[in-house]
Each structure stands twice: as C-alpha cells, then as structure tokens.
Coordinates of C-alpha atoms and ligand atoms in Angstrom, one line a residue:
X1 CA 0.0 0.0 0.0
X2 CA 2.7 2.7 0.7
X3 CA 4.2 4.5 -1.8
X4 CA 1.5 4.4 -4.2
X5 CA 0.4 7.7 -5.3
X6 CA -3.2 9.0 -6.7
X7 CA -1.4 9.5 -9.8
X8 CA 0.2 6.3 -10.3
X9 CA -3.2 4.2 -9.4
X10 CA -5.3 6.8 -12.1
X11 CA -2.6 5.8 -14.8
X12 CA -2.6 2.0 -13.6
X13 CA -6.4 1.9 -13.8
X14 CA -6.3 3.7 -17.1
X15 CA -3.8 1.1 -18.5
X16 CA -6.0 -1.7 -17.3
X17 CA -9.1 -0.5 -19.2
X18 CA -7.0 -0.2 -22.4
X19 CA -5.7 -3.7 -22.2
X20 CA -9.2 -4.6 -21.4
X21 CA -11.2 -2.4 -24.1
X22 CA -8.0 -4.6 -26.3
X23 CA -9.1 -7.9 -25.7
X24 CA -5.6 -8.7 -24.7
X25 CA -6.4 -11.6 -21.9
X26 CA -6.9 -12.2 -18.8
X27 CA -3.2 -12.7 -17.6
X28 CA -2.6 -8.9 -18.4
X29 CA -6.0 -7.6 -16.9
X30 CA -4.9 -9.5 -13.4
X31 CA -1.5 -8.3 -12.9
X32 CA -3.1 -4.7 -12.7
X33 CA -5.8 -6.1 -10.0
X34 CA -3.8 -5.1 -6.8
X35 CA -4.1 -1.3 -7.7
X36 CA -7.8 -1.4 -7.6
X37 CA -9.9 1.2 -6.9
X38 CA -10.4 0.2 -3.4
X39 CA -7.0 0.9 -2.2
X40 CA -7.5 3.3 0.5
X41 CA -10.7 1.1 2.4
X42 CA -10.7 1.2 6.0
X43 CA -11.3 -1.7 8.1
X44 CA -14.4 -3.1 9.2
X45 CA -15.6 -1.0 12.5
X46 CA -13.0 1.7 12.5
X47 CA -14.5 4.6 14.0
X48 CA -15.6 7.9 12.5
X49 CA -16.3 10.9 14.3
X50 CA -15.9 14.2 15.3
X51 CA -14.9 16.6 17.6
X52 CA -15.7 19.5 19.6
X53 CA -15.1 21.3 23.4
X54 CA -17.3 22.8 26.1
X55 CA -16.2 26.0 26.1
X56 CA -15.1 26.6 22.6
X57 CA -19.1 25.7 21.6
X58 CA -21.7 25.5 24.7
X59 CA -22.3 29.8 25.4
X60 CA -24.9 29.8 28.8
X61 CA -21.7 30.5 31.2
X62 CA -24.1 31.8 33.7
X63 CA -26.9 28.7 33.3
X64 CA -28.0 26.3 36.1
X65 CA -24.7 27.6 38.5
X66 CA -22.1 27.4 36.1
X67 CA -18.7 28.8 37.9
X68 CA -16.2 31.1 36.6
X69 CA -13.3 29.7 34.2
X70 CA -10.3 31.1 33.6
X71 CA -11.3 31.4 29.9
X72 CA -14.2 33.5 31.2
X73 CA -11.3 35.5 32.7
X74 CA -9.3 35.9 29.7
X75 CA -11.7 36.2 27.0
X76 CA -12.9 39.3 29.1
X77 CA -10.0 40.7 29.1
X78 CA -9.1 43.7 26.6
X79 CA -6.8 42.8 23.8
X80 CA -6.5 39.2 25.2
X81 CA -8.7 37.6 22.3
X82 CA -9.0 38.6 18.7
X83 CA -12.0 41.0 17.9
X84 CA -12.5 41.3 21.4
X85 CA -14.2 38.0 21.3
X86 CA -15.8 35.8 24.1
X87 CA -17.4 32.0 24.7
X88 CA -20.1 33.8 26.3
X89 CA -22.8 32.6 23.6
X90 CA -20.6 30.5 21.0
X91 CA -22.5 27.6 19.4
X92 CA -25.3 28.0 21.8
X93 CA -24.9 24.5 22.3
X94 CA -25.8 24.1 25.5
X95 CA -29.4 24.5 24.9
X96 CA -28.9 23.6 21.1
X97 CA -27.3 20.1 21.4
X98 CA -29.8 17.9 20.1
X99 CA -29.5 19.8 16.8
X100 CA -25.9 19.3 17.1
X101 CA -27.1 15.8 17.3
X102 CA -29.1 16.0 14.0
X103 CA -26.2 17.2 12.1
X104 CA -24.1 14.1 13.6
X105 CA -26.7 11.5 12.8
X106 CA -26.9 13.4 9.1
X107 CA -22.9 12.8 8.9
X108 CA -23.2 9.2 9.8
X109 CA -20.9 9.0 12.1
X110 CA -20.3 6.6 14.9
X111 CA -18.7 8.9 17.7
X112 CA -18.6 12.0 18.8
X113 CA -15.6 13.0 21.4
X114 CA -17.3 16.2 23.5
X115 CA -15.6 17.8 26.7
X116 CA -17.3 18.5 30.0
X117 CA -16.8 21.9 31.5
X118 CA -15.7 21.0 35.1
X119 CA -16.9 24.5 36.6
X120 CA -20.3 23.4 35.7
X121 CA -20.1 19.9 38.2
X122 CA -18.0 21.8 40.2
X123 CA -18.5 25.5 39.9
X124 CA -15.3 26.0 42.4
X125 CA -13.4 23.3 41.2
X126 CA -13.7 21.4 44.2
X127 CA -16.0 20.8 47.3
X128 CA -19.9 20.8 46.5
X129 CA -21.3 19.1 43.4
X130 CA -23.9 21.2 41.3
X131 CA -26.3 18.5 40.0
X132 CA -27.4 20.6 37.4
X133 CA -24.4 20.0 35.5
X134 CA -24.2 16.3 35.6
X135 CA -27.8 16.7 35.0
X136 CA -27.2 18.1 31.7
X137 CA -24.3 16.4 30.5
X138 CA -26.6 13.2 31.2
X139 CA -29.3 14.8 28.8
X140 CA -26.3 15.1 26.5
X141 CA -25.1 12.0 26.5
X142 CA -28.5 10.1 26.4
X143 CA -29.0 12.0 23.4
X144 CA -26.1 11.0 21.4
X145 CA -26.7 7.2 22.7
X146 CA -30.2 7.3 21.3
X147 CA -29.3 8.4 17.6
X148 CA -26.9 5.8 17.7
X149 CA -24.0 7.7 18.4
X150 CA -20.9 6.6 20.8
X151 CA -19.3 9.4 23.1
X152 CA -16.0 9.9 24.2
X153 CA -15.7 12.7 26.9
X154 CA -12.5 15.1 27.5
X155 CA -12.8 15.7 31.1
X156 CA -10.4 19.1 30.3
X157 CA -10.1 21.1 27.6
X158 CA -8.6 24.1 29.2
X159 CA -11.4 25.9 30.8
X160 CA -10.3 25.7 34.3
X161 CA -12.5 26.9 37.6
X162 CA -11.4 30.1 38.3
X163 CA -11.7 29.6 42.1
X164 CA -9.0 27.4 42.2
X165 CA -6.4 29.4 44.1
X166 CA -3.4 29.5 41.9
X167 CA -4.6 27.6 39.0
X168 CA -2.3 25.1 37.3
X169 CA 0.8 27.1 39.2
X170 CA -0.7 25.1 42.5
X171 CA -0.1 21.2 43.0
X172 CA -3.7 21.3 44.6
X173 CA -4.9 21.7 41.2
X174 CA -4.2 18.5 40.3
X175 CA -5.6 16.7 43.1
X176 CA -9.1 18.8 42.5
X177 CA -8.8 17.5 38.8
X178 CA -8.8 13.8 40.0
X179 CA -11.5 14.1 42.5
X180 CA -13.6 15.8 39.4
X181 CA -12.6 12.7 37.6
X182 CA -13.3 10.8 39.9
X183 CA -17.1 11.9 40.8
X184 CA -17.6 12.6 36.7
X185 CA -17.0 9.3 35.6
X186 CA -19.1 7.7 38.2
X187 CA -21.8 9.1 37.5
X188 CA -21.7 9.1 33.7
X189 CA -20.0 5.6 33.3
X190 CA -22.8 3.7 33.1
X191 CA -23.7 5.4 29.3
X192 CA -20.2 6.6 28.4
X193 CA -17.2 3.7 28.0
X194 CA -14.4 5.9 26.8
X195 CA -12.8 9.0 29.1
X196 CA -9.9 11.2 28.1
X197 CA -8.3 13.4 31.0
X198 CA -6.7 16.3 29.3
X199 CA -6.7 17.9 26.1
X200 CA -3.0 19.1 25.1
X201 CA -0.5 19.4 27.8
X202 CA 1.1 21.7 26.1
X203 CA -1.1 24.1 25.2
X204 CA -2.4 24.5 28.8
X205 CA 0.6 24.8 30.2
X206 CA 2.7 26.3 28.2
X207 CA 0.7 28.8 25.9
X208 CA -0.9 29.7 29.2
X209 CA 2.1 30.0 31.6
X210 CA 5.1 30.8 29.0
X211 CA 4.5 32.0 26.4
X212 CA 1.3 33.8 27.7
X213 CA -1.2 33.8 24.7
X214 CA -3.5 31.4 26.0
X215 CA -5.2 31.9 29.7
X216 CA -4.5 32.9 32.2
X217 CA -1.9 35.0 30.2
X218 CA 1.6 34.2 32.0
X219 CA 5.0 34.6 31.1
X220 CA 6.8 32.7 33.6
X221 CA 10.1 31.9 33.7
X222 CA 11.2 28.3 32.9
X223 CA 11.3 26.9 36.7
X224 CA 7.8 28.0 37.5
X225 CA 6.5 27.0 33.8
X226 CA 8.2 23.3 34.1
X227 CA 6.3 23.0 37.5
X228 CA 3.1 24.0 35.7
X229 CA 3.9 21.2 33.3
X230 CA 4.4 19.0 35.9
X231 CA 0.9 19.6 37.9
X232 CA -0.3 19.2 34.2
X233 CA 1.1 15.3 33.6
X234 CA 0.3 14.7 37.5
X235 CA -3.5 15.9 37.5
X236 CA -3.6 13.5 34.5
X237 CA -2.2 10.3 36.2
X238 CA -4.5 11.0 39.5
X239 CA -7.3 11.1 37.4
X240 CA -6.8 7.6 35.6
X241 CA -5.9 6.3 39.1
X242 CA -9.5 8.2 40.4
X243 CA -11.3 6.9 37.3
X244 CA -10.0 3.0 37.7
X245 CA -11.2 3.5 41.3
X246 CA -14.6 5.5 40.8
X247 CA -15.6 4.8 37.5
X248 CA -17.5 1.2 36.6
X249 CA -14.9 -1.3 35.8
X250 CA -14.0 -1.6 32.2
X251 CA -14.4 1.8 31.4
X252 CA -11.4 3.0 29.3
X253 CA -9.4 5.7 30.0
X254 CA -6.7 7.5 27.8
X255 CA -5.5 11.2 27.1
X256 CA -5.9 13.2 24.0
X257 CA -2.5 14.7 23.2
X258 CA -0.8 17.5 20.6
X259 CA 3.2 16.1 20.9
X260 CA 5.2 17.8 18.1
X261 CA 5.6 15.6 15.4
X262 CA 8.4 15.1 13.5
X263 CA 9.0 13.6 9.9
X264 CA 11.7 12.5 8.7
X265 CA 12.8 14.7 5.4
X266 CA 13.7 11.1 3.2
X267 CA 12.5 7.9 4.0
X268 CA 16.0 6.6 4.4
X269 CA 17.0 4.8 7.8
X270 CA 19.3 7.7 9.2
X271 CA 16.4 10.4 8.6
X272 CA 13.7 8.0 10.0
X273 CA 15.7 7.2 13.3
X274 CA 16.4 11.0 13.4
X275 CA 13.0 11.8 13.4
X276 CA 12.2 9.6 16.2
X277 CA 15.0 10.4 18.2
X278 CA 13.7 14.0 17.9
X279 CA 9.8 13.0 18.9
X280 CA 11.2 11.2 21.9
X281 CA 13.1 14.4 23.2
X282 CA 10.7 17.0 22.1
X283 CA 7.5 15.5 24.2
X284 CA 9.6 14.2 27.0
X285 CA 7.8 16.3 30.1
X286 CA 4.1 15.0 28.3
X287 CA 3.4 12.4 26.7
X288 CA 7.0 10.8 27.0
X289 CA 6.6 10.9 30.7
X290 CA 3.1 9.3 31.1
X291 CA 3.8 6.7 28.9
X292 CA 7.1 6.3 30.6
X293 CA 6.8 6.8 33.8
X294 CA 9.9 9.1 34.2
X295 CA 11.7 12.3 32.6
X296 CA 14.1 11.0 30.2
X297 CA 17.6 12.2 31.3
X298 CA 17.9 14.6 28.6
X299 CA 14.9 17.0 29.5
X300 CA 16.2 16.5 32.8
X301 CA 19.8 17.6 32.1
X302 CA 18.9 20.4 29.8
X303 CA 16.2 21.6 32.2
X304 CA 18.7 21.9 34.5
X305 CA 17.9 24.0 37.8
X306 CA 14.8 24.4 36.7
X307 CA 13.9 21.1 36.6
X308 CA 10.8 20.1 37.9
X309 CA 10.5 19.3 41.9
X310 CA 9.0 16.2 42.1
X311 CA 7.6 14.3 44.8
X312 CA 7.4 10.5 45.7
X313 CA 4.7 8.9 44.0
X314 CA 3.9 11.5 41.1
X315 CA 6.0 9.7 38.2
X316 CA 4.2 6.5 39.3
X317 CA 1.0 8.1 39.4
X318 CA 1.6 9.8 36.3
X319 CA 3.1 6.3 34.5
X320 CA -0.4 5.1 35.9
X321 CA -1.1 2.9 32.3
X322 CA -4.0 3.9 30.0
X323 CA -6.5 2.3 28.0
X324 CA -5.2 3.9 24.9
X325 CA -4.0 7.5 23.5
X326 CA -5.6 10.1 22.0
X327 CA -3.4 12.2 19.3
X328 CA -4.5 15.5 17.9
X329 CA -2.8 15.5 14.2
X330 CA -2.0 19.0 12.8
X331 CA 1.2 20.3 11.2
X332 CA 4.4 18.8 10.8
X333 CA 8.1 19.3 12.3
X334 CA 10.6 18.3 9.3
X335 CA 13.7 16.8 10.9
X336 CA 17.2 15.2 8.7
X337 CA 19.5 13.4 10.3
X338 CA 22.5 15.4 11.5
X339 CA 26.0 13.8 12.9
X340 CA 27.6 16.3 13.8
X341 CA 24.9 17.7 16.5
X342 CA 25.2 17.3 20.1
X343 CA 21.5 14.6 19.7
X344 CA 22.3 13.9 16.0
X345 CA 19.1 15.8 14.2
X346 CA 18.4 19.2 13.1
X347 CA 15.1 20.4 13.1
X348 CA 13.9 22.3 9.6
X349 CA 12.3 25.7 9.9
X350 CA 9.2 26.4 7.9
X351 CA 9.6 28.6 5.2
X352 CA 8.0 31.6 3.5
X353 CA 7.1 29.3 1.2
X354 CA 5.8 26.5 2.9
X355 CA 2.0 25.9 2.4
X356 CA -0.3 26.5 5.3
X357 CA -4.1 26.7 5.8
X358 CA -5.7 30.3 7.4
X359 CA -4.5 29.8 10.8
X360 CA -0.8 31.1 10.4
X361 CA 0.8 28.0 12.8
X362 CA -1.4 25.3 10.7
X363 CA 1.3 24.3 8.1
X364 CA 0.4 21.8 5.9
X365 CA 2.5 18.2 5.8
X366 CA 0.1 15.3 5.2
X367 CA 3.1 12.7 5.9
X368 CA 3.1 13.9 9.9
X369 CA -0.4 12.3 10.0
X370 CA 1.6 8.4 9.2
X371 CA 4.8 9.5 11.0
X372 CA 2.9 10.9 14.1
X373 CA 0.9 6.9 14.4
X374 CA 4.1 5.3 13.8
X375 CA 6.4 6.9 16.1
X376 CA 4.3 7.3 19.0
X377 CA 3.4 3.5 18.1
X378 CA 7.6 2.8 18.3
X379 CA 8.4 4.6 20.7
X380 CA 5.7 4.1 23.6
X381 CA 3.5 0.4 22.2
X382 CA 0.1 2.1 23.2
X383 CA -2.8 -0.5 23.1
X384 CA -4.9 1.7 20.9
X385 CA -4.6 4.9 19.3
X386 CA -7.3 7.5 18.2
X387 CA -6.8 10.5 16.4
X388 CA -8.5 12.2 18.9
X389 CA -8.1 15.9 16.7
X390 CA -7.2 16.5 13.3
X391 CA -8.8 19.3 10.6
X392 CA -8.3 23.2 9.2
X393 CA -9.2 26.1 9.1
X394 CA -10.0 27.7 6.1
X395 CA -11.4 31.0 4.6
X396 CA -15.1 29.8 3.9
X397 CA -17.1 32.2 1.4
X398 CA -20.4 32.4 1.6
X399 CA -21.4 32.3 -1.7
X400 CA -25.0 31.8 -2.6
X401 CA -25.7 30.1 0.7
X402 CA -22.7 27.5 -0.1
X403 CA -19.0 27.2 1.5
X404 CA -17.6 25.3 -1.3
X405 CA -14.4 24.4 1.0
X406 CA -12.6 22.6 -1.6
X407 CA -9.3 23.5 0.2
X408 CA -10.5 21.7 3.9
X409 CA -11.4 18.6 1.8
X410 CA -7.9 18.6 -0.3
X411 CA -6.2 18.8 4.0
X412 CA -8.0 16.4 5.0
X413 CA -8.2 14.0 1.7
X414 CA -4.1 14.1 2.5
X415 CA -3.8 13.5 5.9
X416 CA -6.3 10.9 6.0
X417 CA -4.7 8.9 3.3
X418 CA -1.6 8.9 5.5
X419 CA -3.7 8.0 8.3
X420 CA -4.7 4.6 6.0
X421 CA -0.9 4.0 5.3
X422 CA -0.6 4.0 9.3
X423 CA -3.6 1.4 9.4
X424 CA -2.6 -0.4 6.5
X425 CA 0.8 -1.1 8.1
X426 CA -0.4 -2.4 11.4
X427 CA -0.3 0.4 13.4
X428 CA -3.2 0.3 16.3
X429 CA -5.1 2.9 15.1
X430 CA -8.7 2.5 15.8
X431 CA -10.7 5.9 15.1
X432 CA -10.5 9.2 14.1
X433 CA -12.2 12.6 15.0
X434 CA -12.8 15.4 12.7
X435 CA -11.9 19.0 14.6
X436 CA -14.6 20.5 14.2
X437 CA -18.0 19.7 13.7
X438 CA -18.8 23.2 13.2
X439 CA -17.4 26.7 13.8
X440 CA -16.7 27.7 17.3
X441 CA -14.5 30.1 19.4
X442 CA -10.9 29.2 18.6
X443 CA -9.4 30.6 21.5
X444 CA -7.3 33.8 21.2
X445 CA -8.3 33.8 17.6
X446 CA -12.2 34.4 19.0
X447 CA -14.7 33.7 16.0
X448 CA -12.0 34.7 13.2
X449 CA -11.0 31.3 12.1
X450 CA -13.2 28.7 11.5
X451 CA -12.4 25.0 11.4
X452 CA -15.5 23.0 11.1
X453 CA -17.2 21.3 8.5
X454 CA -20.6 22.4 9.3
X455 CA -20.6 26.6 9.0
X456 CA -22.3 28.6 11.9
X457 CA -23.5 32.3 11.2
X458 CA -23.3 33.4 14.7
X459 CA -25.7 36.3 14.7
X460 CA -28.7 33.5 14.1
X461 CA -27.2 30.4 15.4
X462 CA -27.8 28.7 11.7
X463 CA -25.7 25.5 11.0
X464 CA -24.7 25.2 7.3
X465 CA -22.9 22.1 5.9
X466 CA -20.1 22.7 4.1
X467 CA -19.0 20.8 1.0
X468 CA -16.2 18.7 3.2
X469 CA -19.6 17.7 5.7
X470 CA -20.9 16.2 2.2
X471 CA -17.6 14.9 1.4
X472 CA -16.9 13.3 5.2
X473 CA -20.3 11.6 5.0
X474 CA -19.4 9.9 1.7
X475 CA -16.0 9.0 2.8
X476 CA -17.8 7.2 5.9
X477 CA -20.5 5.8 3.8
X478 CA -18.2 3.8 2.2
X479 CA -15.7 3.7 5.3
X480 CA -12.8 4.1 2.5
X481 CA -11.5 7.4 0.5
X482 CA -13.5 9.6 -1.6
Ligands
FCB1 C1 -6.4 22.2 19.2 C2 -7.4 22.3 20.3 C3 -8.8 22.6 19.8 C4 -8.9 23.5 18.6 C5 -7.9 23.0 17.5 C6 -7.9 23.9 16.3 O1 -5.2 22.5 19.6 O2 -7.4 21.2 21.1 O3 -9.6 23.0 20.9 O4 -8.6 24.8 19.0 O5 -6.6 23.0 18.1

C-alpha cells in the first residue's frame, strides 16, 4: 500500500481499461488487480467521528450555576482575544445540542468526542457538586446514545474553575482535577465507555504560563512553567488512578494529546531514526513521561535548575497505564539526520514558502499524519490509538448560501490517506475525529477562524454544511476514500 500515489493508481487503472477495451487476456487484466480502486478502504468498524469542546461551543456561562473559568477570565479581558471576542454565547450549544445531534446523525458517524466543563459539576473546582451540571451532561449523552452515536468525553479542555487558588501554578490543582474525575466518571460511566483526561499538555501549560497567549496569560520563567507542566502530567495520572477506582470497571481511559511531530525529510534509515529520536526528546515532560513513567535524562539535564521538583509517587501516578492514547494531528516538524549535532538531528524551519491553511501556525504536511501513528506507536506500544483531533481552518465564502471548502477537503483528503498508510501497516489505530463539527471560538483567535465542517452564522445560530460535511459523509459511507 505505501508509496502508491493517486497519480500512479489513475494511470494504472487507465492502462488496465486499455488492455481490457483490447481484448488482450486475462493474464494482463490480473496483474493490474492489486491497484484497484479500493485501495484506501478502512477496516471493518474503525470509528468515524468528530470533535468539539465545552467551552469553545456551549455559550450559557451563567446557566444552572455554572462557575467562573479562567477562559471566562481571559476572554474578558481587553486585547487578550482577537475582535474582542468571548465563549459567552458560541454555538449555543448548551441548549442547542440535540440539533448538534441532527447534524451528527446526518454525517453518519459513529462517535462524537465532546468535553465536559468542570466549573459546571463543580463551579469552584472542588468541594460541592452542582447537580445541574451532571444533570445536563446526562441529557447530552443520552442523546447521542439514542441516535446511535458513541461518546468519548474530555474531562479538560482548558477551561479551568477560576476559584482554584493558583490555578495550574498550584499542586492542589491536580488533586481537584482527580476528585472531578473521579465523581464525573461515576456518574456518567454507566452510558459513556471511553474517558480522556486532558486535552494538550502543552497548550495549557505552556501557551498559558510561558508564552502567555492562551489563559491565564503568563510569562513565567522556565522553573515556574516546568512545575506548571508537571501539575499538568500529575492531575492526568491522578485522574486515571481516580477513574480506575470511581468509575465502573471496564471503562477505558486515555489522554488526547498535541506532541510535536516530526517527519523524517527522506524515508531513508538515518532520517527515520532521526526523526524519532527527535519526537522522543521533544515531548519528554508530556506524553514521554506518562507513557514512561519518568523524565528521560535529557529534558532533565537540559532543564537543569529548573527542573521540575518532584515528589514521591507523582512519576508512578503519572506512569499510571492507559487504556489507549488520543493524538490531535495538525502540522508537521521536518527533521534530517544530523551527525555532527550534540542529539544527531536538526530540526527544519518552515519557510515563507511552505504551504499553510488560514491559521498562520497550521502548516500543511500530510506525511506527519503516518509519522505521528508510527512513532508514538515505536516509541511508547500504546494498546490503541485514536486520532483524537485533526482538521483546518480555512477562509469559507459564503457564496450563494454554499462554502464550497474545496481546500479543507484537499487537507484532510491528504492527511487521512496517510492515516490509511498507518492502518494499513499495522499500526493500532482505531478511530479518528474530525476538529470541528462546526465553527466555534478558537481561543485567542475568538470567531476569526473557522475549522468545522458544518458553518455557523453566529448572529442566528444557523448550521450550514459545508462541502467537506458532504464529502466526510461519503467518505464514511463507504468507510474508504472519496
Ligand atoms: C487544538 C485544540 C482545539 C482546537 C484546535 C484547532 O489545539 O485542542 O480545541 O482549538 O486546536
């Protein structure tokens, strides 16, 4: 299956119809037969779905004793978000979900990974339960069961109770995660089978706390920001440890995760190990150290002094093993093999040149989506993968009451081909989610850039499919490539 381009299988099938329009034989018609159209097929029961979070799509931050999130916070904050933008109202989806629901069942898919926002169970992060949030999660997910439709639930996707003194800068913070976790999953695990704990380590952490662009806005320096990463990976293993113990047995447990990927710049042995020698060192203090159960010496050498303070029992707790692993697929790192360097890679900057979609960090490398299933795979064994994340943003005219988004469909035509290649090569990946179903507040770029496959006019709430929701629905109708 690998190496086989769309051009090579058009001009294969083309040269199998002219030997068959000859007459020339069977022999000749049957050595063409392996490049049949049906190349790219997924396997029987791999999942299709897609994806969305709480706070990026529910609005109603002041329903049924909601508390405060920092992304309340931030959003609310002048010149924080683009356009001056909030999740105050979003999707509306909070009191809209079962039409989200219609536009699921219309898609055909099998799953739908959602996020719960904690300051709704909990509105101070910890202590007294709300009901009314469980309450309405349980509407939620009884919903989705009864069109037919599987959920897996992200128990955070960065909107963090603001009452929590200190935020992610405290330790406490992680033990307030777990007991969320722990009363969440009991009380939903009876209709939902699949939990993730976080959403992107990195992003919470360190676009948060470093490099300030995501809440609560911080710049801190690297010894507070590593201990910030820390109470990130540690809130994670408490919570599978306060799932296994809360939750009803078999439930299955995982993380969804953004590691920097890196491909190798020539499918040649020296580049390839490269490559992974670079993903093991770049996600180190994430997903290297869950699925490890330690720093690896190099983060820990070049860390330094500011090296994490850890206390007994966190890396075991945070080595706590998971049910399977969640990766959110988006641009690529290029990496060549380099002797001469102190780890024996170099890391390739983008260039001017190199083709991106309409959010300026989303660079396009459809490869990253095989490499990113492959090396997690090598480096770590996970018992299943999902692509937990992976779509675009794009411009989206509104042309005649059509966003003819031919660009999202050629992104994610790619990167779900490489996806096959992955599957096709044995890889254990099981399912895939679609970011987004529909536009939604993308963070510090507010309402600016869309990524879903179903368009929303925010002024009337309206849900428009886009050409790629008529092209995913095709693609899963026939559960191979379209
Ligand atoms: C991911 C986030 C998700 C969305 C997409 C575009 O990093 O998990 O919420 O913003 O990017």
């Amino acid at each position: 299956m690998t190496g086989i381009s769309r051009r090579d299988i058009g001009k294969a099938l083309g040269a199998a119809a002219a030997v068959a329009a000859a007459g020339k034989g069977a022999a000749a018609t049957a050595a063409a037969a392996p490049l049949a159209p049906r190349h790219l097929r997924f396997p029987p029961g791999f999942l299709w779905g897609c994806a969305t979070a709480a706070y990026q799509i529910e609005g109603a931050v002041k329903e049924d004793g909601r508390g405060v999130t920092n992304w309340d916070v931030f959003s609310h904050t002048p010149g924080r978000v683009a356009n001056g933008d909030t999740g105050d109202v979003a999707d509306d989806s909070y009191r809209l979900f079962r039409e989200d629901t219609k536009l699921l069942k219309a898609l055909g898919v099998s799953t739908y990974r959602m996020s719960l926002a904690w300051a709704r169970i909990f509105p101070e992060g910890r202590g007294k339960p709300n009901p009314k949030g469980i309450d309405h999660y349980q509407r939620v997910v009884d919903n989705l069961l009864e069109n037919g439709i599987t959920p897996y639930v992200t128990l955070f996707h960065w909107d963090l109770p603001e009452a929590l003194p200190g935020g992610w800068r405290n330790r406490d913070t992680a033990r307030a995660f777990a007991d969320y976790a722990g009363y969440a999953t009991s009380k939903l695990s009876d209709r939902v089978r699949h939990f993730m704990t976080t959403n992107e380590f990195r992003c919470f952490t360190d676009l948060g706390h470093k490099e300030g662009i995501h809440a609560p806005g911080l710049k801190l320096p690297d010894v507070e920001a590593n201990q910030v990463r820390h109470h990130g990976v540690l809130a994670h293993g408490l919570a599978v440890q306060a799932i296994r113990a809360f939750a009803r047995p078999g439930t299955q447990v995982g993380l969804a995760e953004n590691p920097v990927f890196s491909v190798p710049v020539i499918e040649s042995p020296d580049h390839i190990d490269a490559a992974r020698r670079a993903t093991r060192d770049d996600n180190a203090m994430f997903l290297g150290a869950v699925m490890e159960g330690r720093y690896s010496d190099f983060y820990l050498e070049t860390a330094g002094a500011s090296a994490p303070k850890v206390e007994p029992g966190d890396m075991k707790a945070i080595g706590s093993p998971v049910d399977f692993v969640g990766l959110n697929v988006y641009q690529p790192q290029y990496v060549r093999a380099d002797p001469g360097s102190r780890r024996g890679y170099a890391i390739l900057p983008h260039l001017p040149s190199s083709p991106r979609m309409a959010s300026p960090w989303l660079y396009v490398g459809p490869e990253v989506a095989y490499w990113a299933v492959r090396y997690v795979s090598e480096l770590w064994h996970p018992k299943a993968l999902f692509i937990s994340e992976n779509g675009c943003s794009a411009d989206d005219p509104l042309v005649a009451g059509r966003i003819d988004d031919s660009d999202r469909v050629m992104y994610l035509r790619n990167y779900i081909a490489q996806f096959h290649r992955a599957v096709s090569e044995g890889y254990p990946l099981k399912g895939y989610f679609l970011w987004s179903l529909m536009d939604n507040f993308e963070w510090a770029d507010g309402y600016g850039k869309r990524f879903g496959i179903h368009y929303v006019d925010f002024a009337t709430q309206r849900r428009i499919p886009k050409l790629s929701a008529a092209w995913y629905r095709e693609l899963i109708r026939r559960n191979e490539m379209v």
